[in-house]
PDB file of C-alpha atoms in Angstrom:
ATOM      1  CA  MET A 670      -0.061   0.245   0.174  1.00 46.00           C
ATOM      2  CA  GLY A 671       1.894   3.707  -1.178  1.00 49.00           C
ATOM      3  CA  SER A 672       1.601   5.980   0.949  1.00 51.00           C
ATOM      4  CA  PRO A 673      -1.102   8.492   1.594  1.00 50.00           C
ATOM      5  CA  PRO A 674      -1.363  11.595  -0.585  1.00 52.00           C
ATOM      6  CA  ALA A 675      -0.557  14.877   0.582  1.00 50.00           C
ATOM      7  CA  PRO A 676      -2.797  17.532   0.889  1.00 48.00           C
ATOM      8  CA  ARG A 677      -3.265  20.448  -2.185  1.00 50.00           C
ATOM      9  CA  ALA A 678      -2.417  23.537  -1.807  1.00 44.00           C
ATOM     10  CA  GLY A 679      -5.291  25.922   0.278  1.00 44.00           C
ATOM     11  CA  GLU A 680      -5.911  22.988   2.366  1.00 45.00           C
ATOM     12  CA  THR A 681      -6.501  22.961   5.629  1.00 41.00           C
ATOM     13  CA  ASP A 682      -6.302  19.254   7.542  1.00 42.00           C
ATOM     14  CA  HIS A 683      -9.106  18.664   9.257  1.00 39.00           C
ATOM     15  CA  ALA A 684      -8.250  16.443  12.389  1.00 39.00           C
ATOM     16  CA  ASN A 685      -6.211  19.804  13.830  1.00 42.00           C
ATOM     17  CA  LEU A 686      -8.247  22.581  12.900  1.00 38.00           C
ATOM     18  CA  GLY A 687      -9.919  22.745  17.169  1.00 41.00           C
ATOM     19  CA  ASN A 688      -6.177  23.872  17.536  1.00 44.00           C
ATOM     20  CA  THR A 689      -5.021  26.251  15.389  1.00 45.00           C
ATOM     21  CA  PHE A 690      -5.237  29.672  15.958  1.00 47.00           C
ATOM     22  CA  ILE A 691      -6.033  31.671  13.398  1.00 52.00           C
ATOM     23  CA  ASP A 692      -3.913  34.628  15.024  1.00 59.00           C
ATOM     24  CA  PRO A 693      -0.943  33.644  16.428  1.00 61.00           C
ATOM     25  CA  GLN A 694      -1.655  35.549  19.708  1.00 65.00           C
ATOM     26  CA  ASP A 695      -5.256  33.802  20.098  1.00 70.00           C
ATOM     27  CA  LYS A 696      -3.160  31.504  22.074  1.00 77.00           C
ATOM     28  CA  PHE A 697      -1.237  33.540  24.059  1.00 77.00           C
ATOM     29  CA  TRP A 698      -4.918  35.499  24.913  1.00 78.00           C
ATOM     30  CA  SER A 699      -7.397  32.893  25.556  1.00 80.00           C
ATOM     31  CA  LEU A 700      -4.568  30.988  28.241  1.00 79.00           C
ATOM     32  CA  TYR A 701      -4.983  34.140  29.882  1.00 79.00           C
ATOM     33  CA  LEU A 702      -8.530  34.809  29.485  1.00 79.00           C
ATOM     34  CA  SER A 703      -9.251  31.107  30.315  1.00 80.00           C
ATOM     35  CA  ASP A 704      -7.924  31.682  34.394  1.00 78.00           C
ATOM     36  CA  ALA A 705      -8.745  35.744  34.466  1.00 80.00           C
ATOM     37  CA  GLU A 706     -12.016  34.631  34.002  1.00 82.00           C
ATOM     38  CA  LYS A 707     -12.350  33.007  36.832  1.00 83.00           C
ATOM     39  CA  TYR A 708     -10.960  35.454  39.262  1.00 83.00           C
ATOM     40  CA  ASP A 709     -13.415  37.624  37.250  1.00 82.00           C
ATOM     41  CA  LYS A 710     -15.907  35.591  38.195  1.00 85.00           C
ATOM     42  CA  LEU A 711     -15.286  36.105  42.136  1.00 85.00           C
ATOM     43  CA  ARG A 712     -15.016  39.046  41.865  1.00 85.00           C
ATOM     44  CA  ILE A 713     -17.971  40.262  40.298  1.00 84.00           C
ATOM     45  CA  GLU A 714     -19.649  37.470  42.985  1.00 88.00           C
ATOM     46  CA  SER A 715     -18.178  39.478  45.791  1.00 87.00           C
ATOM     47  CA  TRP A 716     -19.246  43.401  44.598  1.00 87.00           C
ATOM     48  CA  LYS A 717     -23.134  41.914  44.113  1.00 88.00           C
ATOM     49  CA  GLY A 718     -23.413  40.142  47.302  1.00 89.00           C
ATOM     50  CA  ASP A 719     -21.147  42.766  48.927  1.00 90.00           C
ATOM     51  CA  THR A 720     -23.985  45.913  47.827  1.00 91.00           C
ATOM     52  CA  GLU A 721     -26.902  43.868  47.668  1.00 92.00           C
ATOM     53  CA  GLY A 722     -25.764  42.721  51.616  1.00 92.00           C
ATOM     54  CA  ILE A 723     -25.425  47.001  51.821  1.00 93.00           C
ATOM     55  CA  LEU A 724     -28.756  48.195  50.056  1.00 94.00           C
ATOM     56  CA  ILE A 725     -31.020  46.173  52.087  1.00 94.00           C
ATOM     57  CA  PHE A 726     -29.466  46.782  55.419  1.00 94.00           C
ATOM     58  CA  THR A 727     -29.210  50.199  54.505  1.00 94.00           C
ATOM     59  CA  GLY A 728     -32.880  49.816  53.889  1.00 93.00           C
ATOM     60  CA  LEU A 729     -33.751  49.198  57.085  1.00 95.00           C
ATOM     61  CA  PHE A 730     -31.752  51.155  59.165  1.00 95.00           C
ATOM     62  CA  ALA A 731     -32.674  54.068  57.295  1.00 95.00           C
ATOM     63  CA  ALA A 732     -35.668  54.191  58.130  1.00 95.00           C
ATOM     64  CA  THR A 733     -35.286  53.644  61.338  1.00 94.00           C
ATOM     65  CA  VAL A 734     -33.392  56.382  61.781  1.00 95.00           C
ATOM     66  CA  ALA A 735     -35.213  58.699  59.619  1.00 94.00           C
ATOM     67  CA  THR A 736     -38.683  57.849  62.252  1.00 94.00           C
ATOM     68  CA  PHE A 737     -36.342  58.855  65.841  1.00 93.00           C
ATOM     69  CA  THR A 738     -34.968  62.348  63.766  1.00 92.00           C
ATOM     70  CA  VAL A 739     -39.209  63.570  62.635  1.00 91.00           C
ATOM     71  CA  ALA A 740     -39.639  62.819  66.661  1.00 88.00           C
ATOM     72  CA  SER A 741     -36.731  64.121  67.815  1.00 87.00           C
ATOM     73  CA  TYR A 742     -37.359  67.531  65.576  1.00 82.00           C
ATOM     74  CA  SER A 743     -39.651  68.602  67.706  1.00 82.00           C
ATOM     75  CA  MET A 744     -37.251  68.728  70.408  1.00 80.00           C
ATOM     76  CA  LEU A 745     -34.899  72.070  69.855  1.00 78.00           C
ATOM     77  CA  PHE A 746     -38.553  74.016  68.733  1.00 73.00           C
ATOM     78  CA  PRO A 747     -40.501  75.372  71.825  1.00 71.00           C
ATOM     79  CA  ASP A 748     -43.953  73.503  73.296  1.00 65.00           C
ATOM     80  CA  PRO A 749     -47.042  74.974  71.500  1.00 62.00           C
ATOM     81  CA  THR A 750     -49.324  73.369  74.260  1.00 67.00           C
ATOM     82  CA  GLN A 751     -47.227  75.129  77.218  1.00 61.00           C
ATOM     83  CA  HIS A 752     -47.777  78.828  75.193  1.00 59.00           C
ATOM     84  CA  THR A 753     -51.918  77.645  75.284  1.00 65.00           C
ATOM     85  CA  ALA A 754     -51.871  76.415  79.309  1.00 62.00           C
ATOM     86  CA  ALA A 755     -50.236  80.117  79.907  1.00 62.00           C
ATOM     87  CA  LEU A 756     -53.033  81.660  78.153  1.00 64.00           C
ATOM     88  CA  LEU A 757     -55.827  79.484  79.205  1.00 68.00           C
ATOM     89  CA  THR A 758     -54.220  80.780  82.486  1.00 68.00           C
ATOM     90  CA  THR A 759     -54.555  84.107  81.895  1.00 65.00           C
ATOM     91  CA  LEU A 760     -58.282  84.292  79.967  1.00 65.00           C
ATOM     92  CA  ILE A 761     -59.489  81.756  84.069  1.00 68.00           C
ATOM     93  CA  ALA A 762     -57.363  84.812  86.131  1.00 64.00           C
ATOM     94  CA  LEU A 763     -59.007  87.393  84.130  1.00 62.00           C
ATOM     95  CA  SER A 764     -62.976  86.708  84.296  1.00 68.00           C
ATOM     96  CA  VAL A 765     -61.923  85.670  88.459  1.00 65.00           C
ATOM     97  CA  ASN A 766     -60.232  89.202  88.761  1.00 64.00           C
ATOM     98  CA  GLY A 767     -63.366  90.411  86.892  1.00 59.00           C
ATOM     99  CA  SER A 768     -61.857  94.245  85.721  1.00 56.00           C
ATOM    100  CA  GLN A 769     -58.835  94.429  88.216  1.00 60.00           C
ATOM    101  CA  ALA A 770     -55.737  94.547  85.917  1.00 58.00           C
ATOM    102  CA  ILE A 771     -53.556  91.955  85.171  1.00 59.00           C
ATOM    103  CA  VAL A 772     -50.060  92.091  83.954  1.00 61.00           C
ATOM    104  CA  ILE A 773     -49.927  89.204  81.292  1.00 60.00           C
ATOM    105  CA  PRO A 774     -46.053  87.787  81.732  1.00 61.00           C
ATOM    106  CA  ALA A 775     -44.477  88.213  78.625  1.00 61.00           C
ATOM    107  CA  PRO A 776     -43.570  84.372  76.979  1.00 62.00           C
ATOM    108  CA  PRO A 777     -40.121  82.877  77.854  1.00 66.00           C
ATOM    109  CA  VAL A 778     -37.072  82.944  75.483  1.00 68.00           C
ATOM    110  CA  PHE A 779     -36.683  79.166  74.217  1.00 64.00           C
ATOM    111  CA  GLN A 780     -33.682  77.235  74.267  1.00 75.00           C
ATOM    112  CA  ALA A 781     -32.526  73.403  72.672  1.00 72.00           C
ATOM    113  CA  SER A 782     -31.615  71.781  75.541  1.00 83.00           C
ATOM    114  CA  THR A 783     -27.564  70.783  74.059  1.00 86.00           C
ATOM    115  CA  ALA A 784     -28.768  67.181  74.499  1.00 88.00           C
ATOM    116  CA  ALA A 785     -31.969  68.293  71.727  1.00 87.00           C
ATOM    117  CA  VAL A 786     -29.331  69.806  69.545  1.00 91.00           C
ATOM    118  CA  CYS A 787     -26.030  66.683  70.077  1.00 93.00           C
ATOM    119  CA  ILE A 788     -28.875  63.759  69.113  1.00 93.00           C
ATOM    120  CA  ASN A 789     -30.607  66.116  66.279  1.00 93.00           C
ATOM    121  CA  ALA A 790     -27.794  66.211  65.060  1.00 94.00           C
ATOM    122  CA  LEU A 791     -26.035  63.104  65.038  1.00 95.00           C
ATOM    123  CA  TRP A 792     -29.265  61.414  63.865  1.00 95.00           C
ATOM    124  CA  ILE A 793     -29.331  63.542  61.437  1.00 95.00           C
ATOM    125  CA  ILE A 794     -25.372  63.149  59.723  1.00 96.00           C
ATOM    126  CA  SER A 795     -26.081  59.209  60.051  1.00 96.00           C
ATOM    127  CA  LEU A 796     -29.069  59.319  57.757  1.00 96.00           C
ATOM    128  CA  PHE A 797     -27.053  61.705  55.290  1.00 97.00           C
ATOM    129  CA  LEU A 798     -24.498  58.484  56.411  1.00 96.00           C
ATOM    130  CA  ALA A 799     -26.352  55.550  55.266  1.00 96.00           C
ATOM    131  CA  LEU A 800     -28.170  56.982  52.155  1.00 95.00           C
ATOM    132  CA  ALA A 801     -23.956  57.838  50.038  1.00 96.00           C
ATOM    133  CA  CYS A 802     -24.017  54.629  51.497  1.00 95.00           C
ATOM    134  CA  ALA A 803     -26.684  53.519  49.606  1.00 95.00           C
ATOM    135  CA  LEU A 804     -26.371  55.948  46.324  1.00 95.00           C
ATOM    136  CA  ALA A 805     -22.218  54.321  46.318  1.00 94.00           C
ATOM    137  CA  ALA A 806     -23.705  51.230  46.656  1.00 94.00           C
ATOM    138  CA  THR A 807     -25.649  51.580  44.336  1.00 93.00           C
ATOM    139  CA  LEU A 808     -23.601  53.136  41.543  1.00 92.00           C
ATOM    140  CA  VAL A 809     -20.982  49.576  42.412  1.00 91.00           C
ATOM    141  CA  GLN A 810     -23.387  47.638  40.881  1.00 91.00           C
ATOM    142  CA  GLN A 811     -23.640  49.968  38.352  1.00 89.00           C
ATOM    143  CA  TRP A 812     -19.848  50.313  37.785  1.00 88.00           C
ATOM    144  CA  THR A 813     -20.140  46.108  38.230  1.00 86.00           C
ATOM    145  CA  ARG A 814     -22.430  45.499  35.869  1.00 87.00           C
ATOM    146  CA  ARG A 815     -20.716  47.077  33.212  1.00 86.00           C
ATOM    147  CA  TYR A 816     -17.248  45.288  33.819  1.00 84.00           C
ATOM    148  CA  ALA A 817     -19.237  42.068  33.676  1.00 82.00           C
ATOM    149  CA  HIS A 818     -20.788  43.415  30.440  1.00 82.00           C
ATOM    150  CA  HIS A 819     -17.330  43.743  28.528  1.00 78.00           C
ATOM    151  CA  VAL A 820     -15.158  40.724  30.363  1.00 78.00           C
ATOM    152  CA  GLN A 821     -17.556  38.688  28.779  1.00 77.00           C
ATOM    153  CA  ARG A 822     -18.231  39.813  24.887  1.00 78.00           C
ATOM    154  CA  ARG A 823     -17.891  37.776  22.232  1.00 79.00           C
ATOM    155  CA  ALA A 824     -15.365  38.199  20.609  1.00 76.00           C
ATOM    156  CA  PRO A 825     -11.506  37.114  19.170  1.00 76.00           C
ATOM    157  CA  PRO A 826      -9.024  36.654  22.052  1.00 76.00           C
ATOM    158  CA  HIS A 827      -6.480  38.861  20.704  1.00 73.00           C
ATOM    159  CA  ILE A 828      -8.929  41.603  21.197  1.00 78.00           C
ATOM    160  CA  ARG A 829     -10.765  40.743  24.148  1.00 79.00           C
ATOM    161  CA  GLY A 830      -6.777  40.131  25.981  1.00 81.00           C
ATOM    162  CA  PRO A 831      -5.911  43.883  25.586  1.00 82.00           C
ATOM    163  CA  VAL A 832      -9.392  45.310  26.883  1.00 82.00           C
ATOM    164  CA  HIS A 833      -9.401  42.211  29.804  1.00 81.00           C
ATOM    165  CA  VAL A 834      -6.176  44.325  30.578  1.00 84.00           C
ATOM    166  CA  VAL A 835      -7.268  47.705  30.987  1.00 85.00           C
ATOM    167  CA  LEU A 836     -10.500  47.071  32.411  1.00 83.00           C
ATOM    168  CA  VAL A 837      -8.193  45.691  35.108  1.00 84.00           C
ATOM    169  CA  MET A 838      -5.350  48.462  35.717  1.00 86.00           C
ATOM    170  CA  GLY A 839      -8.824  51.367  35.427  1.00 81.00           C
ATOM    171  CA  LEU A 840     -10.234  48.907  38.932  1.00 81.00           C
ATOM    172  CA  ARG A 841      -6.980  48.746  40.014  1.00 82.00           C
ATOM    173  CA  ARG A 842      -6.404  52.587  40.019  1.00 84.00           C
ATOM    174  CA  PHE A 843     -10.027  53.590  41.223  1.00 82.00           C
ATOM    175  CA  GLY A 844      -9.222  50.825  44.330  1.00 82.00           C
ATOM    176  CA  MET A 845     -12.582  49.730  42.932  1.00 83.00           C
ATOM    177  CA  LYS A 846     -12.324  46.669  46.203  1.00 84.00           C
ATOM    178  CA  GLN A 847     -11.168  49.963  48.535  1.00 89.00           C
ATOM    179  CA  ALA A 848     -14.371  51.722  47.749  1.00 89.00           C
ATOM    180  CA  VAL A 849     -16.355  48.769  48.383  1.00 91.00           C
ATOM    181  CA  ALA A 850     -14.658  49.037  51.707  1.00 92.00           C
ATOM    182  CA  ALA A 851     -14.827  52.084  52.122  1.00 94.00           C
ATOM    183  CA  ILE A 852     -18.997  51.696  52.091  1.00 94.00           C
ATOM    184  CA  ILE A 853     -18.607  49.393  54.696  1.00 94.00           C
ATOM    185  CA  CYS A 854     -16.558  51.386  56.243  1.00 96.00           C
ATOM    186  CA  THR A 855     -18.361  54.269  56.537  1.00 96.00           C
ATOM    187  CA  LEU A 856     -22.021  52.733  57.417  1.00 95.00           C
ATOM    188  CA  HIS A 857     -20.409  51.289  60.356  1.00 96.00           C
ATOM    189  CA  ILE A 858     -19.462  55.470  61.387  1.00 97.00           C
ATOM    190  CA  SER A 859     -23.503  55.781  60.760  1.00 96.00           C
ATOM    191  CA  VAL A 860     -24.403  53.332  62.933  1.00 96.00           C
ATOM    192  CA  GLY A 861     -21.743  54.839  65.575  1.00 96.00           C
ATOM    193  CA  LEU A 862     -23.765  58.149  65.351  1.00 96.00           C
ATOM    194  CA  PHE A 863     -27.120  56.963  66.001  1.00 96.00           C
ATOM    195  CA  LEU A 864     -26.161  54.642  69.041  1.00 96.00           C
ATOM    196  CA  ALA A 865     -24.634  57.739  69.788  1.00 96.00           C
ATOM    197  CA  GLY A 866     -27.365  59.498  69.593  1.00 94.00           C
ATOM    198  CA  LEU A 867     -29.553  56.852  71.314  1.00 93.00           C
ATOM    199  CA  GLY A 868     -27.403  57.012  74.385  1.00 93.00           C
ATOM    200  CA  VAL A 869     -27.450  60.640  74.668  1.00 92.00           C
ATOM    201  CA  TYR A 870     -31.214  60.352  74.180  1.00 89.00           C
ATOM    202  CA  MET A 871     -31.683  58.041  77.391  1.00 89.00           C
ATOM    203  CA  SER A 872     -29.475  59.431  79.160  1.00 89.00           C
ATOM    204  CA  SER A 873     -31.291  63.168  79.124  1.00 82.00           C
ATOM    205  CA  ALA A 874     -34.406  61.009  79.316  1.00 74.00           C
ATOM    206  CA  ASN A 875     -33.875  60.363  83.615  1.00 66.00           C
TER     207      ASN A 875
END
């Protein structure tokens, strides 16, 4: 039996077609992307998990702080019932004394207590920080979706590879990991301010 004929010019060995890259750079970038996809999956899942937890907690926490703030905000203003009681006392005195002259005392100048000012300041700052954390977490979620869209788009490896490198370098330059950690730290500060205001409120009530 003779040897098989050599392939003609322009023909391709179909048995080795699956292992052949159209562009010589595709082999390098394919190896890079196969390893980078594992880290991308972990990175995206971590960002999504952190931001979803932040948004859920922040929503409940902000509603709680807002309720306390609305209730304590009236402490910064005079109680209208006291002025009404003073007027009623004056009217009763007029009806009893008849035509005798009665000096109507001027209403006292109201000044909010230091505790009331501290309580409202702490709770308002806490609410502001909580809302800022919610906004920042929403932005991180949006950036995560855009990052996932770019790294998962279909394109030849020699095109996806350099784009992925640029995206990763941009994330490191921006400090995405540090940004998420800063949001969590700010949320802890917000909770601490609320607890501090609650402590002042409880101590002033005694």
